[in-house]
Protein backbone atom coordinates (compact mmCIF):
# COMPACT_ATOMS: atom_id res chain seq x y z
CA UNK A 1 0.00 0.00 0.00
CA UNK A 2 1.50 3.37 -0.99
CA UNK A 3 2.21 5.95 1.71
CA UNK A 4 2.90 9.66 1.62
CA UNK A 5 3.08 12.11 4.47
CA UNK A 6 1.05 15.30 4.17
CA UNK A 7 1.38 18.76 5.75
CA UNK A 8 -1.19 17.67 8.37
CA UNK A 9 0.85 14.65 9.53
CA UNK A 10 3.61 14.51 12.13
CA UNK A 11 6.92 12.75 11.49
CA UNK A 12 8.86 11.64 14.56
CA UNK A 13 12.42 11.42 13.32
CA UNK A 14 15.83 10.31 14.55
CA UNK A 15 17.42 7.03 15.55
CA UNK A 16 15.15 4.52 17.25
CA UNK A 17 15.09 1.37 19.33
CA UNK A 18 12.76 -0.77 21.40
CA UNK A 19 13.39 -0.84 25.16
CA UNK A 20 13.07 -4.49 26.17
CA UNK A 21 13.77 -3.59 29.81
CA UNK A 22 10.72 -1.32 30.01
CA UNK A 23 7.76 -3.32 31.26
CA UNK A 24 5.46 -0.33 30.93
CA UNK A 25 2.59 -0.28 28.51
CA UNK A 26 2.53 2.45 25.92
CA UNK A 27 -0.79 3.20 24.23
CA UNK A 28 -1.56 5.33 21.21
CA UNK A 29 -3.25 8.59 22.26
CA UNK A 30 -6.92 9.16 21.43
CA UNK A 31 -7.29 10.81 18.04
CA UNK A 32 -3.95 9.49 16.76
CA UNK A 33 -3.00 6.81 14.24
CA UNK A 34 0.60 5.81 14.95
CA UNK A 35 2.42 4.31 11.96
CA UNK A 36 5.44 2.15 12.69
CA UNK A 37 7.45 1.41 9.54
CA UNK A 38 9.92 -1.09 11.00
CA UNK A 39 8.73 -3.97 13.15
CA UNK A 40 10.69 -4.54 16.39
CA UNK A 41 14.06 -5.94 15.42
CA UNK A 42 14.34 -3.97 12.18
CA UNK A 43 15.94 -0.79 10.93
CA UNK A 44 14.86 1.64 8.23
CA UNK A 45 17.12 3.15 5.61
CA UNK A 46 18.07 6.82 5.73
CA UNK A 47 16.55 7.08 2.23
CA UNK A 48 13.14 5.90 3.51
CA UNK A 49 13.21 8.28 6.48
CA UNK A 50 14.12 11.14 4.16
CA UNK A 51 11.21 10.42 1.82
CA UNK A 52 8.80 10.57 4.80
CA UNK A 53 10.33 13.82 6.04
CA UNK A 54 10.06 15.38 2.58
CA UNK A 55 6.49 14.21 1.98
CA UNK A 56 7.52 12.19 -1.07
CA UNK A 57 5.35 9.41 -2.51
CA UNK A 58 6.40 5.88 -1.51
CA UNK A 59 4.90 3.23 -3.75
CA UNK A 60 5.87 0.16 -1.72
CA UNK A 61 7.89 -0.79 1.35
CA UNK A 62 10.10 -3.85 1.39
CA UNK A 63 11.66 -5.89 4.20
CA UNK A 64 15.06 -7.47 3.68
CA UNK A 65 14.88 -10.10 6.41
CA UNK A 66 17.65 -11.91 8.28
CA UNK A 67 17.66 -14.78 5.77
CA UNK A 68 18.27 -12.34 2.89
CA UNK A 69 14.79 -12.55 1.38
CA UNK A 70 13.23 -9.30 0.16
CA UNK A 71 9.50 -9.25 0.81
CA UNK A 72 6.78 -6.60 0.38
CA UNK A 73 6.12 -4.98 3.75
CA UNK A 74 3.22 -3.07 5.30
CA UNK A 75 3.78 -0.73 8.25
CA UNK A 76 2.00 -1.46 11.52
CA UNK A 77 -0.82 0.99 12.19
CA UNK A 78 -1.93 1.53 15.78
CA UNK A 79 -5.14 3.40 16.45
CA UNK A 80 -6.25 5.13 19.62
CA UNK A 81 -5.55 3.33 22.89
CA UNK A 82 -3.85 0.34 21.21
CA UNK A 83 -0.70 -0.96 22.91
CA UNK A 84 2.48 -0.25 20.95
CA UNK A 85 6.08 -1.40 21.48
CA UNK A 86 8.10 0.54 24.07
CA UNK A 87 9.90 2.66 21.47
CA UNK A 88 12.73 5.03 22.27
CA UNK A 89 13.74 7.95 20.05
CA UNK A 90 17.40 8.93 20.00
CA UNK A 91 19.02 12.13 18.68
CA UNK A 92 19.46 12.18 14.88
CA UNK A 93 23.29 12.17 14.97
CA UNK A 94 24.86 11.43 11.56
CA UNK A 95 21.49 11.49 9.77
CA UNK A 96 20.57 13.74 6.88
CA UNK A 97 17.11 14.93 7.89
CA UNK A 98 14.84 16.04 5.08
CA UNK A 99 12.63 19.08 5.07
CA UNK A 100 9.20 19.32 3.58
CA UNK A 101 6.69 18.09 6.15
CA UNK A 102 6.08 21.05 8.48
CA UNK A 103 5.52 18.96 11.62
CA UNK A 104 8.65 17.04 12.53
CA UNK A 105 9.51 16.06 16.08
CA UNK A 106 13.01 15.12 17.21
CA UNK A 107 14.92 14.89 20.46
CA UNK A 108 18.29 15.89 21.86
CA UNK A 109 18.39 13.09 24.46
CA UNK A 110 17.15 9.51 24.45
CA UNK A 111 13.37 9.76 24.99
CA UNK A 112 10.65 7.08 25.35
CA UNK A 113 7.81 7.53 22.85
CA UNK A 114 5.27 7.93 25.68
CA UNK A 115 7.16 11.12 26.67
CA UNK A 116 6.89 12.42 23.10
CA UNK A 117 3.14 11.89 22.87
CA UNK A 118 2.30 15.05 24.89
CA UNK A 119 4.13 17.07 22.20
CA UNK A 120 1.49 15.89 19.70
CA UNK A 121 -1.35 17.66 21.51
CA UNK A 122 -1.46 20.89 19.43
CA UNK A 123 -1.49 18.88 16.19
CA UNK A 124 -4.03 16.36 17.51
CA UNK A 125 -6.36 19.12 18.67
CA UNK A 126 -6.21 20.80 15.27
CA UNK A 127 -6.93 17.50 13.47
CA UNK A 128 -9.89 16.76 15.74
CA UNK A 129 -11.36 20.21 14.98
CA UNK A 130 -11.49 19.12 11.34
CA UNK A 131 -12.91 15.69 12.18
CA UNK A 132 -9.66 13.93 11.30
CA UNK A 133 -7.36 11.55 13.08
CA UNK A 134 -3.76 12.74 13.37
CA UNK A 135 -1.32 10.46 11.53
CA UNK A 136 2.04 10.14 13.24
CA UNK A 137 4.88 8.37 11.39
CA UNK A 138 7.79 6.94 13.37
CA UNK A 139 10.64 7.63 10.90
CA UNK A 140 13.19 5.76 12.96
CA UNK A 141 14.40 2.23 13.51
CA UNK A 142 12.83 -0.22 15.92
CA UNK A 143 16.10 -1.96 16.66
CA UNK A 144 16.42 -4.51 19.43
CA UNK A 145 20.21 -4.76 19.11
CA UNK A 146 22.94 -2.81 17.36
CA UNK A 147 23.27 -5.52 14.72
CA UNK A 148 19.65 -6.14 13.69
CA UNK A 149 19.86 -7.58 10.16
CA UNK A 150 16.25 -6.81 9.11
CA UNK A 151 15.89 -3.66 7.03
CA UNK A 152 12.78 -1.83 5.79
CA UNK A 153 13.40 0.18 2.64
CA UNK A 154 11.85 1.68 -0.47
CA UNK A 155 13.16 2.36 -3.97
PDB file of C-alpha atoms in Angstrom:
ATOM      1  CA  UNK A   1       0.000   0.000   0.000  1.00  0.00           C
ATOM      2  CA  UNK A   2       1.504   3.369  -0.986  1.00  0.00           C
ATOM      3  CA  UNK A   3       2.212   5.948   1.710  1.00  0.00           C
ATOM      4  CA  UNK A   4       2.901   9.659   1.618  1.00  0.00           C
ATOM      5  CA  UNK A   5       3.079  12.106   4.473  1.00  0.00           C
ATOM      6  CA  UNK A   6       1.045  15.299   4.172  1.00  0.00           C
ATOM      7  CA  UNK A   7       1.376  18.759   5.748  1.00  0.00           C
ATOM      8  CA  UNK A   8      -1.189  17.672   8.366  1.00  0.00           C
ATOM      9  CA  UNK A   9       0.849  14.652   9.526  1.00  0.00           C
ATOM     10  CA  UNK A  10       3.608  14.506  12.132  1.00  0.00           C
ATOM     11  CA  UNK A  11       6.922  12.754  11.493  1.00  0.00           C
ATOM     12  CA  UNK A  12       8.859  11.635  14.565  1.00  0.00           C
ATOM     13  CA  UNK A  13      12.424  11.422  13.318  1.00  0.00           C
ATOM     14  CA  UNK A  14      15.834  10.315  14.555  1.00  0.00           C
ATOM     15  CA  UNK A  15      17.424   7.033  15.548  1.00  0.00           C
ATOM     16  CA  UNK A  16      15.146   4.520  17.249  1.00  0.00           C
ATOM     17  CA  UNK A  17      15.088   1.373  19.325  1.00  0.00           C
ATOM     18  CA  UNK A  18      12.761  -0.773  21.405  1.00  0.00           C
ATOM     19  CA  UNK A  19      13.392  -0.839  25.159  1.00  0.00           C
ATOM     20  CA  UNK A  20      13.072  -4.485  26.170  1.00  0.00           C
ATOM     21  CA  UNK A  21      13.765  -3.591  29.814  1.00  0.00           C
ATOM     22  CA  UNK A  22      10.720  -1.321  30.013  1.00  0.00           C
ATOM     23  CA  UNK A  23       7.764  -3.319  31.265  1.00  0.00           C
ATOM     24  CA  UNK A  24       5.461  -0.326  30.927  1.00  0.00           C
ATOM     25  CA  UNK A  25       2.586  -0.278  28.509  1.00  0.00           C
ATOM     26  CA  UNK A  26       2.535   2.454  25.915  1.00  0.00           C
ATOM     27  CA  UNK A  27      -0.788   3.204  24.231  1.00  0.00           C
ATOM     28  CA  UNK A  28      -1.559   5.329  21.209  1.00  0.00           C
ATOM     29  CA  UNK A  29      -3.245   8.593  22.262  1.00  0.00           C
ATOM     30  CA  UNK A  30      -6.918   9.156  21.434  1.00  0.00           C
ATOM     31  CA  UNK A  31      -7.291  10.809  18.041  1.00  0.00           C
ATOM     32  CA  UNK A  32      -3.954   9.489  16.764  1.00  0.00           C
ATOM     33  CA  UNK A  33      -3.004   6.809  14.241  1.00  0.00           C
ATOM     34  CA  UNK A  34       0.604   5.808  14.954  1.00  0.00           C
ATOM     35  CA  UNK A  35       2.419   4.311  11.962  1.00  0.00           C
ATOM     36  CA  UNK A  36       5.442   2.149  12.692  1.00  0.00           C
ATOM     37  CA  UNK A  37       7.452   1.413   9.540  1.00  0.00           C
ATOM     38  CA  UNK A  38       9.917  -1.089  10.998  1.00  0.00           C
ATOM     39  CA  UNK A  39       8.731  -3.970  13.151  1.00  0.00           C
ATOM     40  CA  UNK A  40      10.685  -4.535  16.386  1.00  0.00           C
ATOM     41  CA  UNK A  41      14.062  -5.938  15.423  1.00  0.00           C
ATOM     42  CA  UNK A  42      14.339  -3.974  12.179  1.00  0.00           C
ATOM     43  CA  UNK A  43      15.937  -0.793  10.935  1.00  0.00           C
ATOM     44  CA  UNK A  44      14.861   1.641   8.231  1.00  0.00           C
ATOM     45  CA  UNK A  45      17.122   3.149   5.613  1.00  0.00           C
ATOM     46  CA  UNK A  46      18.070   6.818   5.727  1.00  0.00           C
ATOM     47  CA  UNK A  47      16.548   7.081   2.234  1.00  0.00           C
ATOM     48  CA  UNK A  48      13.141   5.901   3.511  1.00  0.00           C
ATOM     49  CA  UNK A  49      13.208   8.279   6.478  1.00  0.00           C
ATOM     50  CA  UNK A  50      14.121  11.140   4.157  1.00  0.00           C
ATOM     51  CA  UNK A  51      11.209  10.421   1.822  1.00  0.00           C
ATOM     52  CA  UNK A  52       8.798  10.570   4.796  1.00  0.00           C
ATOM     53  CA  UNK A  53      10.325  13.819   6.042  1.00  0.00           C
ATOM     54  CA  UNK A  54      10.063  15.376   2.577  1.00  0.00           C
ATOM     55  CA  UNK A  55       6.487  14.211   1.982  1.00  0.00           C
ATOM     56  CA  UNK A  56       7.519  12.189  -1.065  1.00  0.00           C
ATOM     57  CA  UNK A  57       5.354   9.410  -2.507  1.00  0.00           C
ATOM     58  CA  UNK A  58       6.398   5.878  -1.509  1.00  0.00           C
ATOM     59  CA  UNK A  59       4.903   3.232  -3.754  1.00  0.00           C
ATOM     60  CA  UNK A  60       5.872   0.158  -1.723  1.00  0.00           C
ATOM     61  CA  UNK A  61       7.889  -0.785   1.351  1.00  0.00           C
ATOM     62  CA  UNK A  62      10.100  -3.854   1.394  1.00  0.00           C
ATOM     63  CA  UNK A  63      11.656  -5.888   4.200  1.00  0.00           C
ATOM     64  CA  UNK A  64      15.061  -7.471   3.676  1.00  0.00           C
ATOM     65  CA  UNK A  65      14.877 -10.095   6.409  1.00  0.00           C
ATOM     66  CA  UNK A  66      17.652 -11.905   8.276  1.00  0.00           C
ATOM     67  CA  UNK A  67      17.659 -14.783   5.769  1.00  0.00           C
ATOM     68  CA  UNK A  68      18.267 -12.345   2.893  1.00  0.00           C
ATOM     69  CA  UNK A  69      14.790 -12.546   1.382  1.00  0.00           C
ATOM     70  CA  UNK A  70      13.227  -9.297   0.156  1.00  0.00           C
ATOM     71  CA  UNK A  71       9.499  -9.253   0.810  1.00  0.00           C
ATOM     72  CA  UNK A  72       6.783  -6.601   0.381  1.00  0.00           C
ATOM     73  CA  UNK A  73       6.116  -4.977   3.751  1.00  0.00           C
ATOM     74  CA  UNK A  74       3.222  -3.067   5.299  1.00  0.00           C
ATOM     75  CA  UNK A  75       3.779  -0.734   8.251  1.00  0.00           C
ATOM     76  CA  UNK A  76       1.999  -1.463  11.521  1.00  0.00           C
ATOM     77  CA  UNK A  77      -0.825   0.989  12.193  1.00  0.00           C
ATOM     78  CA  UNK A  78      -1.929   1.530  15.775  1.00  0.00           C
ATOM     79  CA  UNK A  79      -5.142   3.403  16.454  1.00  0.00           C
ATOM     80  CA  UNK A  80      -6.246   5.131  19.625  1.00  0.00           C
ATOM     81  CA  UNK A  81      -5.547   3.328  22.888  1.00  0.00           C
ATOM     82  CA  UNK A  82      -3.852   0.337  21.214  1.00  0.00           C
ATOM     83  CA  UNK A  83      -0.700  -0.956  22.914  1.00  0.00           C
ATOM     84  CA  UNK A  84       2.479  -0.248  20.946  1.00  0.00           C
ATOM     85  CA  UNK A  85       6.085  -1.401  21.478  1.00  0.00           C
ATOM     86  CA  UNK A  86       8.103   0.544  24.073  1.00  0.00           C
ATOM     87  CA  UNK A  87       9.897   2.659  21.466  1.00  0.00           C
ATOM     88  CA  UNK A  88      12.728   5.033  22.267  1.00  0.00           C
ATOM     89  CA  UNK A  89      13.736   7.955  20.054  1.00  0.00           C
ATOM     90  CA  UNK A  90      17.404   8.926  20.005  1.00  0.00           C
ATOM     91  CA  UNK A  91      19.016  12.135  18.677  1.00  0.00           C
ATOM     92  CA  UNK A  92      19.464  12.177  14.883  1.00  0.00           C
ATOM     93  CA  UNK A  93      23.290  12.169  14.971  1.00  0.00           C
ATOM     94  CA  UNK A  94      24.864  11.429  11.562  1.00  0.00           C
ATOM     95  CA  UNK A  95      21.493  11.488   9.774  1.00  0.00           C
ATOM     96  CA  UNK A  96      20.575  13.736   6.879  1.00  0.00           C
ATOM     97  CA  UNK A  97      17.113  14.934   7.886  1.00  0.00           C
ATOM     98  CA  UNK A  98      14.845  16.041   5.081  1.00  0.00           C
ATOM     99  CA  UNK A  99      12.631  19.076   5.072  1.00  0.00           C
ATOM    100  CA  UNK A 100       9.195  19.315   3.584  1.00  0.00           C
ATOM    101  CA  UNK A 101       6.687  18.089   6.155  1.00  0.00           C
ATOM    102  CA  UNK A 102       6.080  21.051   8.476  1.00  0.00           C
ATOM    103  CA  UNK A 103       5.521  18.963  11.620  1.00  0.00           C
ATOM    104  CA  UNK A 104       8.655  17.038  12.535  1.00  0.00           C
ATOM    105  CA  UNK A 105       9.512  16.058  16.082  1.00  0.00           C
ATOM    106  CA  UNK A 106      13.007  15.121  17.208  1.00  0.00           C
ATOM    107  CA  UNK A 107      14.918  14.889  20.463  1.00  0.00           C
ATOM    108  CA  UNK A 108      18.295  15.893  21.861  1.00  0.00           C
ATOM    109  CA  UNK A 109      18.386  13.095  24.461  1.00  0.00           C
ATOM    110  CA  UNK A 110      17.150   9.511  24.447  1.00  0.00           C
ATOM    111  CA  UNK A 111      13.370   9.756  24.987  1.00  0.00           C
ATOM    112  CA  UNK A 112      10.648   7.081  25.354  1.00  0.00           C
ATOM    113  CA  UNK A 113       7.808   7.525  22.854  1.00  0.00           C
ATOM    114  CA  UNK A 114       5.273   7.925  25.677  1.00  0.00           C
ATOM    115  CA  UNK A 115       7.160  11.117  26.671  1.00  0.00           C
ATOM    116  CA  UNK A 116       6.895  12.421  23.101  1.00  0.00           C
ATOM    117  CA  UNK A 117       3.136  11.888  22.866  1.00  0.00           C
ATOM    118  CA  UNK A 118       2.302  15.053  24.894  1.00  0.00           C
ATOM    119  CA  UNK A 119       4.128  17.070  22.201  1.00  0.00           C
ATOM    120  CA  UNK A 120       1.493  15.888  19.699  1.00  0.00           C
ATOM    121  CA  UNK A 121      -1.352  17.664  21.506  1.00  0.00           C
ATOM    122  CA  UNK A 122      -1.459  20.893  19.428  1.00  0.00           C
ATOM    123  CA  UNK A 123      -1.491  18.879  16.187  1.00  0.00           C
ATOM    124  CA  UNK A 124      -4.030  16.357  17.509  1.00  0.00           C
ATOM    125  CA  UNK A 125      -6.360  19.123  18.674  1.00  0.00           C
ATOM    126  CA  UNK A 126      -6.209  20.801  15.272  1.00  0.00           C
ATOM    127  CA  UNK A 127      -6.928  17.503  13.469  1.00  0.00           C
ATOM    128  CA  UNK A 128      -9.889  16.756  15.736  1.00  0.00           C
ATOM    129  CA  UNK A 129     -11.356  20.211  14.978  1.00  0.00           C
ATOM    130  CA  UNK A 130     -11.487  19.123  11.337  1.00  0.00           C
ATOM    131  CA  UNK A 131     -12.907  15.691  12.184  1.00  0.00           C
ATOM    132  CA  UNK A 132      -9.655  13.935  11.301  1.00  0.00           C
ATOM    133  CA  UNK A 133      -7.357  11.551  13.085  1.00  0.00           C
ATOM    134  CA  UNK A 134      -3.756  12.737  13.374  1.00  0.00           C
ATOM    135  CA  UNK A 135      -1.324  10.457  11.526  1.00  0.00           C
ATOM    136  CA  UNK A 136       2.044  10.140  13.242  1.00  0.00           C
ATOM    137  CA  UNK A 137       4.878   8.374  11.394  1.00  0.00           C
ATOM    138  CA  UNK A 138       7.792   6.936  13.371  1.00  0.00           C
ATOM    139  CA  UNK A 139      10.636   7.628  10.905  1.00  0.00           C
ATOM    140  CA  UNK A 140      13.189   5.757  12.961  1.00  0.00           C
ATOM    141  CA  UNK A 141      14.403   2.227  13.510  1.00  0.00           C
ATOM    142  CA  UNK A 142      12.829  -0.220  15.921  1.00  0.00           C
ATOM    143  CA  UNK A 143      16.103  -1.957  16.664  1.00  0.00           C
ATOM    144  CA  UNK A 144      16.420  -4.513  19.431  1.00  0.00           C
ATOM    145  CA  UNK A 145      20.206  -4.760  19.113  1.00  0.00           C
ATOM    146  CA  UNK A 146      22.942  -2.805  17.358  1.00  0.00           C
ATOM    147  CA  UNK A 147      23.271  -5.515  14.718  1.00  0.00           C
ATOM    148  CA  UNK A 148      19.655  -6.138  13.686  1.00  0.00           C
ATOM    149  CA  UNK A 149      19.858  -7.582  10.157  1.00  0.00           C
ATOM    150  CA  UNK A 150      16.247  -6.814   9.109  1.00  0.00           C
ATOM    151  CA  UNK A 151      15.888  -3.657   7.033  1.00  0.00           C
ATOM    152  CA  UNK A 152      12.777  -1.835   5.790  1.00  0.00           C
ATOM    153  CA  UNK A 153      13.404   0.180   2.641  1.00  0.00           C
ATOM    154  CA  UNK A 154      11.845   1.679  -0.472  1.00  0.00           C
ATOM    155  CA  UNK A 155      13.162   2.362  -3.968  1.00  0.00           C
TER     156      UNK A 155
END
